[in-house]
Amino acid sequence: MIFDCAGKSLDLSVPRIMGIINVTPDSFSDGGKFFDRDAALKQAEKLISDGADILDIGGESTRPGSDIVAEQEEIERVAPVIEMISAEFDIPISIDTMKPGVMTAAVKAGAGLINDVNALRMEGALEAAVELNVPVCLMHMQGTPQTMQQEPHYDDVVTEVKTFLLERVDTCLKAGIKAEHIMLDPGFGFGKRARHNLRLMKHLSVLTDLPYPVLVGVSRKSIIGDMLKVSVDERLAGSLSLASIATWQGAKLIRTHDVKETYQAVKLSQAVMQVEDFD
Ligand SMILES: Cn1c(SCC(=O)Nc2ccccc2)nc2c(=O)[nH]c(N)nc21
C-alpha cells in the first residue's frame, strides 16, 4: 500500500495526513493579486513539522459557487509553489486540480499525485493522468462547484457514490491507469446535503471495503457547520471527531487544514485499532 508519488513515497498501510495549501486569492489574507510565495513555503514548513505526510496544493477554490479560474492563471499560481516546495522538502505533493494542463505542469514542477475533485471527467484529463503515470485520487462530486449545492438529490447517496466511483475506476483502468495508482474519495460537501454527508460517513466502510485506499476531506466543512451551527474557524473539534470516525472505518488519508491536531486524533484511533488483544 505504498504509493510512489514521483519518487517520493506515501505509505498508506496506516492512516496518513494530507495538509492543505491553497494558492488562491481568497486564501491569502490580503486577497491580493500577488500570492506571497514565502508564505506558502512557511506554511509548508509548518504543516510538515506538524506531521503532514503529503501536501495538497490547489490554485482554484472549489467551494460552492466559486469562480472558474483560467488554466494559465491556475498554472501560474501552483507551479512556482510546487517547484519551491519540492526543491526544499522531501514530502510528496498532490495537485488539486480538474484541468489536464494544470496536472501536467504540476507534475513537471514536482507534484507526485493528482487530486481531482472531478474524477478525471474533464476533456483530456484522463489521457493526461495516464501519460503522467502518477497516483490519482478519484472523488465523487454531483454537478460542478458552481451548481452542486443548489438542489443535490439522491435516491441512495451511499450506493450512488460507490457506483459512480467504481464506474470511474473501470474507465481509468481501461484507459491505462494502474490499479495501484488509484485512491477513492466520497467528496464530502460536493453536491451533498447535511444528511447525505452524515450517511456517507456512517457507511464509509462501503468504500473502505473496496480494494482502493480512501481519502476523506471533512476539515472545517459544512457537515460540521450544519450540525454545530458554528463558523469555519470554530470547527476544529468537529473536524477531529469526524477524522477519528473516518479512520476508525478504514480511511487511509485525511485531508485537513489542522495537521497537528488531526495527526494526534488519527494517532489515537490508529492505536486503538492496532493494539493486540493479548499480552
Ligand atoms: C480539493 N478538495 C477539497 S476543497 C473543499 C474544501 O476544503 N472546502 C472547505 C474548506 C474549508 C471550509 C469549508 C469548506 N475538498 C476535498 C475533499 O473532500 N477530497 C479531496 N480529495 N480533495 C478535496
mmCIF file of C-alpha atoms and ligand atoms in Angstrom:
data_model
loop_
_atom_site.group_PDB
_atom_site.id
_atom_site.type_symbol
_atom_site.label_atom_id
_atom_site.label_comp_id
_atom_site.label_asym_id
_atom_site.label_seq_id
_atom_site.Cartn_x
_atom_site.Cartn_y
_atom_site.Cartn_z
ATOM 1 C CA MET A 1 0.000 0.000 0.000
ATOM 2 C CA ILE A 2 2.919 2.319 -0.732
ATOM 3 C CA PHE A 3 2.101 4.998 -3.305
ATOM 4 C CA ASP A 4 5.091 6.122 -5.348
ATOM 5 C CA CYS A 5 4.429 9.823 -5.830
ATOM 6 C CA ALA A 6 7.057 10.708 -8.442
ATOM 7 C CA GLY A 7 9.840 9.206 -6.383
ATOM 8 C CA LYS A 8 8.525 10.309 -3.001
ATOM 9 C CA SER A 9 6.694 7.523 -1.192
ATOM 10 C CA LEU A 10 3.393 7.698 0.660
ATOM 11 C CA ASP A 11 2.870 4.650 2.871
ATOM 12 C CA LEU A 12 -0.869 4.123 3.271
ATOM 13 C CA SER A 13 -0.604 0.945 5.369
ATOM 14 C CA VAL A 14 -1.566 3.227 8.266
ATOM 15 C CA PRO A 15 -3.761 6.373 8.186
ATOM 16 C CA ARG A 16 -1.865 9.423 6.926
ATOM 17 C CA ILE A 17 -2.399 13.183 6.903
ATOM 18 C CA MET A 18 -2.793 15.419 3.841
ATOM 19 C CA GLY A 19 -2.060 19.061 4.652
ATOM 20 C CA ILE A 20 -3.748 21.807 2.618
ATOM 21 C CA ILE A 21 -2.009 24.717 0.899
ATOM 22 C CA ASN A 22 -4.377 26.968 -1.035
ATOM 23 C CA VAL A 23 -2.727 29.321 -3.510
ATOM 24 C CA THR A 24 -5.903 31.258 -4.267
ATOM 25 C CA PRO A 25 -6.749 34.929 -3.704
ATOM 26 C CA ASP A 26 -9.465 34.059 -1.186
ATOM 27 C CA SER A 27 -6.939 32.087 0.827
ATOM 28 C CA PHE A 28 -4.467 34.906 1.291
ATOM 29 C CA SER A 29 -5.487 37.486 3.861
ATOM 30 C CA ASP A 30 -4.585 40.397 1.637
ATOM 31 C CA GLY A 31 -6.706 38.817 -1.101
ATOM 32 C CA GLY A 32 -4.023 40.404 -3.238
ATOM 33 C CA LYS A 33 -3.128 39.531 -6.812
ATOM 34 C CA PHE A 34 0.414 38.550 -5.824
ATOM 35 C CA PHE A 35 0.449 35.500 -3.595
ATOM 36 C CA ASP A 36 3.179 35.602 -1.055
ATOM 37 C CA ARG A 37 5.237 32.568 -2.117
ATOM 38 C CA ASP A 38 7.309 32.810 1.029
ATOM 39 C CA ALA A 39 4.081 32.445 2.980
ATOM 40 C CA ALA A 40 3.359 29.234 1.080
ATOM 41 C CA LEU A 41 6.859 27.944 1.881
ATOM 42 C CA LYS A 42 6.430 28.871 5.527
ATOM 43 C CA GLN A 43 3.077 27.114 5.622
ATOM 44 C CA ALA A 44 4.607 24.013 4.036
ATOM 45 C CA GLU A 45 7.328 24.029 6.692
ATOM 46 C CA LYS A 46 4.743 24.260 9.465
ATOM 47 C CA LEU A 47 2.496 21.546 8.039
ATOM 48 C CA ILE A 48 5.472 19.235 7.646
ATOM 49 C CA SER A 49 6.730 19.836 11.180
ATOM 50 C CA ASP A 50 3.162 19.305 12.439
ATOM 51 C CA GLY A 51 3.130 15.824 10.878
ATOM 52 C CA ALA A 52 1.791 16.074 7.319
ATOM 53 C CA ASP A 53 2.612 13.079 5.098
ATOM 54 C CA ILE A 54 1.612 14.822 1.862
ATOM 55 C CA LEU A 55 0.784 18.432 0.894
ATOM 56 C CA ASP A 56 -2.225 19.195 -1.301
ATOM 57 C CA ILE A 57 -1.664 22.321 -3.388
ATOM 58 C CA GLY A 58 -4.609 23.970 -5.138
ATOM 59 C CA GLY A 59 -4.928 27.105 -7.259
ATOM 60 C CA GLU A 60 -8.694 27.153 -7.824
ATOM 61 C CA SER A 61 -11.192 27.286 -4.998
ATOM 62 C CA THR A 62 -13.859 24.586 -5.407
ATOM 63 C CA ARG A 63 -16.165 25.966 -2.768
ATOM 64 C CA PRO A 64 -19.817 26.120 -3.736
ATOM 65 C CA GLY A 65 -20.355 28.927 -6.219
ATOM 66 C CA SER A 66 -16.632 29.597 -6.599
ATOM 67 C CA ASP A 67 -15.311 31.311 -9.713
ATOM 68 C CA ILE A 68 -13.722 29.320 -12.518
ATOM 69 C CA VAL A 69 -10.024 30.100 -12.940
ATOM 70 C CA ALA A 70 -8.388 30.089 -16.390
ATOM 71 C CA GLU A 71 -5.900 27.267 -16.931
ATOM 72 C CA GLN A 72 -2.881 29.525 -17.447
ATOM 73 C CA GLU A 73 -3.707 31.536 -14.335
ATOM 74 C CA GLU A 74 -4.055 28.331 -12.299
ATOM 75 C CA ILE A 75 -0.704 27.067 -13.610
ATOM 76 C CA GLU A 76 0.993 30.364 -12.740
ATOM 77 C CA ARG A 77 -0.352 30.094 -9.205
ATOM 78 C CA VAL A 78 0.609 26.494 -8.424
ATOM 79 C CA ALA A 79 3.708 25.625 -10.492
ATOM 80 C CA PRO A 80 6.144 28.008 -8.779
ATOM 81 C CA VAL A 81 4.915 26.967 -5.332
ATOM 82 C CA ILE A 82 5.211 23.259 -6.162
ATOM 83 C CA GLU A 83 8.683 23.832 -7.601
ATOM 84 C CA MET A 84 9.831 25.659 -4.479
ATOM 85 C CA ILE A 85 8.375 23.163 -2.004
ATOM 86 C CA SER A 86 9.546 20.065 -3.861
ATOM 87 C CA ALA A 87 13.047 21.552 -4.107
ATOM 88 C CA GLU A 88 13.098 22.386 -0.411
ATOM 89 C CA PHE A 89 11.386 19.324 1.135
ATOM 90 C CA ASP A 90 11.134 15.565 0.536
ATOM 91 C CA ILE A 91 7.399 15.368 1.195
ATOM 92 C CA PRO A 92 5.084 14.099 -1.573
ATOM 93 C CA ILE A 93 2.947 16.815 -3.168
ATOM 94 C CA SER A 94 -0.537 16.398 -4.665
ATOM 95 C CA ILE A 95 -2.015 18.814 -7.186
ATOM 96 C CA ASP A 96 -5.632 19.728 -6.505
ATOM 97 C CA THR A 97 -6.992 20.457 -9.993
ATOM 98 C CA MET A 98 -9.575 19.338 -12.567
ATOM 99 C CA LYS A 99 -7.622 20.615 -15.610
ATOM 100 C CA PRO A 100 -5.270 18.381 -17.626
ATOM 101 C CA GLY A 101 -2.898 21.253 -18.425
ATOM 102 C CA VAL A 102 -2.518 22.042 -14.744
ATOM 103 C CA MET A 103 -1.935 18.363 -13.923
ATOM 104 C CA THR A 104 0.870 18.208 -16.476
ATOM 105 C CA ALA A 105 2.527 21.452 -15.384
ATOM 106 C CA ALA A 106 2.236 20.479 -11.716
ATOM 107 C CA VAL A 107 3.809 17.035 -12.175
ATOM 108 C CA LYS A 108 6.588 18.610 -14.219
ATOM 109 C CA ALA A 109 7.131 21.013 -11.318
ATOM 110 C CA GLY A 110 7.365 18.142 -8.824
ATOM 111 C CA ALA A 111 3.856 17.021 -7.860
ATOM 112 C CA GLY A 112 3.527 13.251 -7.462
ATOM 113 C CA LEU A 113 -0.239 12.710 -7.084
ATOM 114 C CA ILE A 114 -3.265 14.078 -8.926
ATOM 115 C CA ASN A 115 -6.107 15.055 -6.606
ATOM 116 C CA ASP A 116 -9.051 15.620 -8.965
ATOM 117 C CA VAL A 117 -12.388 16.521 -7.373
ATOM 118 C CA ASN A 118 -13.896 15.867 -10.805
ATOM 119 C CA ALA A 119 -12.530 12.289 -11.052
ATOM 120 C CA LEU A 120 -10.741 12.905 -14.405
ATOM 121 C CA ARG A 121 -14.002 13.699 -16.229
ATOM 122 C CA MET A 122 -12.787 16.917 -17.853
ATOM 123 C CA GLU A 123 -11.834 16.614 -21.543
ATOM 124 C CA GLY A 124 -8.223 15.400 -21.736
ATOM 125 C CA ALA A 125 -7.822 14.804 -18.003
ATOM 126 C CA LEU A 126 -7.850 11.001 -18.166
ATOM 127 C CA GLU A 127 -5.343 10.976 -21.018
ATOM 128 C CA ALA A 128 -3.095 13.382 -19.124
ATOM 129 C CA ALA A 129 -3.232 11.223 -15.987
ATOM 130 C CA VAL A 130 -2.330 8.096 -17.970
ATOM 131 C CA GLU A 131 0.576 9.931 -19.589
ATOM 132 C CA LEU A 132 1.820 11.370 -16.289
ATOM 133 C CA ASN A 133 1.743 7.912 -14.665
ATOM 134 C CA VAL A 134 1.342 9.183 -11.075
ATOM 135 C CA PRO A 135 -1.235 8.102 -8.466
ATOM 136 C CA VAL A 136 -4.641 9.733 -8.698
ATOM 137 C CA CYS A 137 -7.468 10.379 -6.238
ATOM 138 C CA LEU A 138 -10.912 9.963 -7.817
ATOM 139 C CA MET A 139 -13.509 11.972 -5.898
ATOM 140 C CA HIS A 140 -17.317 11.999 -6.199
ATOM 141 C CA MET A 141 -18.995 15.305 -6.975
ATOM 142 C CA GLN A 142 -22.601 15.792 -8.108
ATOM 143 C CA GLY A 143 -22.685 18.663 -10.611
ATOM 144 C CA THR A 144 -19.981 21.343 -10.614
ATOM 145 C CA PRO A 145 -18.685 23.660 -7.854
ATOM 146 C CA GLN A 146 -20.899 26.312 -9.434
ATOM 147 C CA THR A 147 -24.091 24.211 -9.295
ATOM 148 C CA MET A 148 -23.571 21.384 -6.846
ATOM 149 C CA GLN A 149 -25.245 22.872 -3.776
ATOM 150 C CA GLN A 150 -28.344 24.176 -5.493
ATOM 151 C CA GLU A 151 -30.552 21.084 -5.303
ATOM 152 C CA PRO A 152 -28.473 17.982 -4.510
ATOM 153 C CA HIS A 153 -30.663 14.898 -4.706
ATOM 154 C CA TYR A 154 -30.057 11.140 -4.312
ATOM 155 C CA ASP A 155 -32.264 8.062 -4.048
ATOM 156 C CA ASP A 156 -29.483 6.334 -2.068
ATOM 157 C CA VAL A 157 -26.379 8.505 -1.701
ATOM 158 C CA VAL A 158 -24.089 5.733 -0.446
ATOM 159 C CA THR A 159 -24.878 3.362 -3.305
ATOM 160 C CA GLU A 160 -24.816 6.135 -5.898
ATOM 161 C CA VAL A 161 -21.425 7.425 -4.750
ATOM 162 C CA LYS A 162 -19.997 3.891 -4.660
ATOM 163 C CA THR A 163 -21.372 3.139 -8.129
ATOM 164 C CA PHE A 164 -20.001 6.390 -9.543
ATOM 165 C CA LEU A 165 -16.529 5.747 -8.121
ATOM 166 C CA LEU A 166 -16.426 2.152 -9.383
ATOM 167 C CA GLU A 167 -17.501 3.323 -12.839
ATOM 168 C CA ARG A 168 -14.681 5.904 -12.820
ATOM 169 C CA VAL A 169 -12.238 3.204 -11.688
ATOM 170 C CA ASP A 170 -13.343 0.974 -14.563
ATOM 171 C CA THR A 171 -12.914 3.794 -17.078
ATOM 172 C CA CYS A 172 -9.490 4.641 -15.653
ATOM 173 C CA LEU A 173 -8.265 1.042 -15.694
ATOM 174 C CA LYS A 174 -9.450 0.629 -19.304
ATOM 175 C CA ALA A 175 -7.563 3.808 -20.256
ATOM 176 C CA GLY A 176 -4.340 2.503 -18.719
ATOM 177 C CA ILE A 177 -4.275 3.912 -15.201
ATOM 178 C CA LYS A 178 -2.637 1.360 -12.877
ATOM 179 C CA ALA A 179 -4.876 -0.123 -10.169
ATOM 180 C CA GLU A 180 -2.166 0.511 -7.568
ATOM 181 C CA HIS A 181 -2.273 4.196 -8.504
ATOM 182 C CA ILE A 182 -5.945 4.671 -7.588
ATOM 183 C CA MET A 183 -7.436 6.245 -4.446
ATOM 184 C CA LEU A 184 -11.151 6.908 -3.876
ATOM 185 C CA ASP A 185 -12.970 9.740 -2.096
ATOM 186 C CA PRO A 186 -16.713 10.244 -1.355
ATOM 187 C CA GLY A 187 -16.345 14.023 -1.744
ATOM 188 C CA PHE A 188 -17.925 15.391 1.423
ATOM 189 C CA GLY A 189 -19.778 18.604 0.674
ATOM 190 C CA PHE A 190 -19.576 18.284 -3.106
ATOM 191 C CA GLY A 191 -23.233 18.170 -4.105
ATOM 192 C CA LYS A 192 -24.484 16.803 -0.806
ATOM 193 C CA ARG A 193 -26.899 17.995 1.874
ATOM 194 C CA ALA A 194 -26.113 17.524 5.560
ATOM 195 C CA ARG A 195 -27.959 14.201 5.716
ATOM 196 C CA HIS A 196 -26.097 12.931 2.646
ATOM 197 C CA ASN A 197 -22.743 13.777 4.247
ATOM 198 C CA LEU A 198 -23.750 12.051 7.501
ATOM 199 C CA ARG A 199 -24.937 8.927 5.667
ATOM 200 C CA LEU A 200 -21.675 8.762 3.703
ATOM 201 C CA MET A 201 -19.724 8.996 6.963
ATOM 202 C CA LYS A 202 -21.957 6.424 8.695
ATOM 203 C CA HIS A 203 -21.458 3.920 5.851
ATOM 204 C CA LEU A 204 -17.880 4.821 4.878
ATOM 205 C CA SER A 205 -16.939 1.137 5.153
ATOM 206 C CA VAL A 206 -18.880 0.583 1.931
ATOM 207 C CA LEU A 207 -15.950 2.393 0.295
ATOM 208 C CA THR A 208 -13.106 1.335 2.578
ATOM 209 C CA ASP A 209 -14.032 -2.325 1.954
ATOM 210 C CA LEU A 210 -13.101 -1.813 -1.723
ATOM 211 C CA PRO A 211 -9.530 -2.659 -2.845
ATOM 212 C CA TYR A 212 -8.514 1.029 -3.018
ATOM 213 C CA PRO A 213 -7.401 3.382 -0.230
ATOM 214 C CA VAL A 214 -9.962 6.005 0.715
ATOM 215 C CA LEU A 215 -9.204 9.704 1.189
ATOM 216 C CA VAL A 216 -11.584 11.761 3.362
ATOM 217 C CA GLY A 217 -11.833 15.552 3.414
ATOM 218 C CA VAL A 218 -14.172 16.964 6.064
ATOM 219 C CA SER A 219 -11.899 19.611 7.589
ATOM 220 C CA ARG A 220 -13.934 22.687 8.608
ATOM 221 C CA LYS A 221 -16.695 21.710 6.149
ATOM 222 C CA SER A 222 -20.448 22.275 6.209
ATOM 223 C CA ILE A 223 -21.072 18.753 7.584
ATOM 224 C CA ILE A 224 -19.758 20.282 10.826
ATOM 225 C CA GLY A 225 -21.289 23.722 10.393
ATOM 226 C CA ASP A 226 -24.720 22.239 9.688
ATOM 227 C CA MET A 227 -24.650 20.189 12.891
ATOM 228 C CA LEU A 228 -22.962 22.629 15.273
ATOM 229 C CA LYS A 229 -24.069 25.934 13.709
ATOM 230 C CA VAL A 230 -20.542 27.311 14.126
ATOM 231 C CA SER A 231 -18.380 29.383 11.783
ATOM 232 C CA VAL A 232 -15.463 27.977 9.775
ATOM 233 C CA ASP A 233 -12.912 28.986 12.450
ATOM 234 C CA GLU A 234 -14.901 27.138 15.136
ATOM 235 C CA ARG A 235 -14.885 23.700 13.503
ATOM 236 C CA LEU A 236 -11.697 22.072 14.815
ATOM 237 C CA ALA A 237 -13.327 19.716 17.348
ATOM 238 C CA GLY A 238 -15.909 18.637 14.771
ATOM 239 C CA SER A 239 -13.180 18.060 12.203
ATOM 240 C CA LEU A 240 -11.191 15.904 14.627
ATOM 241 C CA SER A 241 -14.250 13.921 15.660
ATOM 242 C CA LEU A 242 -15.023 13.075 12.030
ATOM 243 C CA ALA A 243 -11.366 12.307 11.272
ATOM 244 C CA SER A 244 -11.489 9.719 14.071
ATOM 245 C CA ILE A 245 -14.752 8.245 12.803
ATOM 246 C CA ALA A 246 -13.329 8.054 9.272
ATOM 247 C CA THR A 247 -10.059 6.389 10.275
ATOM 248 C CA TRP A 248 -11.947 4.026 12.580
ATOM 249 C CA GLN A 249 -13.794 2.813 9.479
ATOM 250 C CA GLY A 250 -10.628 2.384 7.457
ATOM 251 C CA ALA A 251 -9.967 5.719 5.731
ATOM 252 C CA LYS A 252 -6.250 5.920 4.927
ATOM 253 C CA LEU A 253 -5.732 9.598 4.124
ATOM 254 C CA ILE A 254 -7.286 12.558 5.964
ATOM 255 C CA ARG A 255 -7.197 15.940 4.196
ATOM 256 C CA THR A 256 -7.012 18.727 6.766
ATOM 257 C CA HIS A 257 -6.163 22.390 7.467
ATOM 258 C CA ASP A 258 -5.203 21.478 11.045
ATOM 259 C CA VAL A 259 -2.394 18.969 10.630
ATOM 260 C CA LYS A 260 -1.039 18.907 14.184
ATOM 261 C CA GLU A 261 -4.374 18.212 15.860
ATOM 262 C CA THR A 262 -5.551 15.798 13.166
ATOM 263 C CA TYR A 263 -2.287 13.880 13.415
ATOM 264 C CA GLN A 264 -2.935 13.458 17.154
ATOM 265 C CA ALA A 265 -6.552 12.356 16.695
ATOM 266 C CA VAL A 266 -5.641 9.859 13.957
ATOM 267 C CA LYS A 267 -2.751 8.531 16.038
ATOM 268 C CA LEU A 268 -5.184 7.587 18.842
ATOM 269 C CA SER A 269 -7.771 5.908 16.627
ATOM 270 C CA GLN A 270 -4.971 4.007 14.963
ATOM 271 C CA ALA A 271 -3.513 2.936 18.292
ATOM 272 C CA VAL A 272 -6.901 1.592 19.358
ATOM 273 C CA MET A 273 -7.315 -0.246 16.037
ATOM 274 C CA GLN A 274 -3.950 -1.946 16.125
ATOM 275 C CA VAL A 275 -3.459 -2.805 19.817
ATOM 276 C CA GLU A 276 -3.030 -6.569 20.270
ATOM 277 C CA ASP A 277 -5.730 -8.381 22.199
ATOM 278 C CA PHE A 278 -3.250 -10.481 24.113
ATOM 279 C CA ASP A 279 -0.258 -9.818 26.362
HETATM 280 C C1 LIG B 1 -9.554 19.877 -3.015
HETATM 281 N N1 LIG B 1 -10.541 19.300 -2.086
HETATM 282 C C2 LIG B 1 -11.460 19.940 -1.329
HETATM 283 S S1 LIG B 1 -11.653 21.656 -1.370
HETATM 284 C C3 LIG B 1 -13.129 21.935 -0.496
HETATM 285 C C4 LIG B 1 -12.920 22.424 0.913
HETATM 286 O O1 LIG B 1 -11.944 22.123 1.544
HETATM 287 N N2 LIG B 1 -13.911 23.219 1.338
HETATM 288 C C5 LIG B 1 -13.965 23.837 2.544
HETATM 289 C C6 LIG B 1 -12.831 24.204 3.257
HETATM 290 C C7 LIG B 1 -12.965 24.869 4.466
HETATM 291 C C8 LIG B 1 -14.224 25.176 4.969
HETATM 292 C C9 LIG B 1 -15.355 24.814 4.251
HETATM 293 C C10 LIG B 1 -15.226 24.145 3.041
HETATM 294 N N3 LIG B 1 -12.195 19.081 -0.587
HETATM 295 C C11 LIG B 1 -11.715 17.836 -0.911
HETATM 296 C C12 LIG B 1 -12.094 16.514 -0.495
HETATM 297 O O2 LIG B 1 -13.013 16.283 0.319
HETATM 298 N N4 LIG B 1 -11.382 15.472 -1.052
HETATM 299 C C13 LIG B 1 -10.375 15.684 -1.959
HETATM 300 N N5 LIG B 1 -9.753 14.612 -2.463
HETATM 301 N N6 LIG B 1 -9.998 16.922 -2.353
HETATM 302 C C14 LIG B 1 -10.674 17.969 -1.838
#
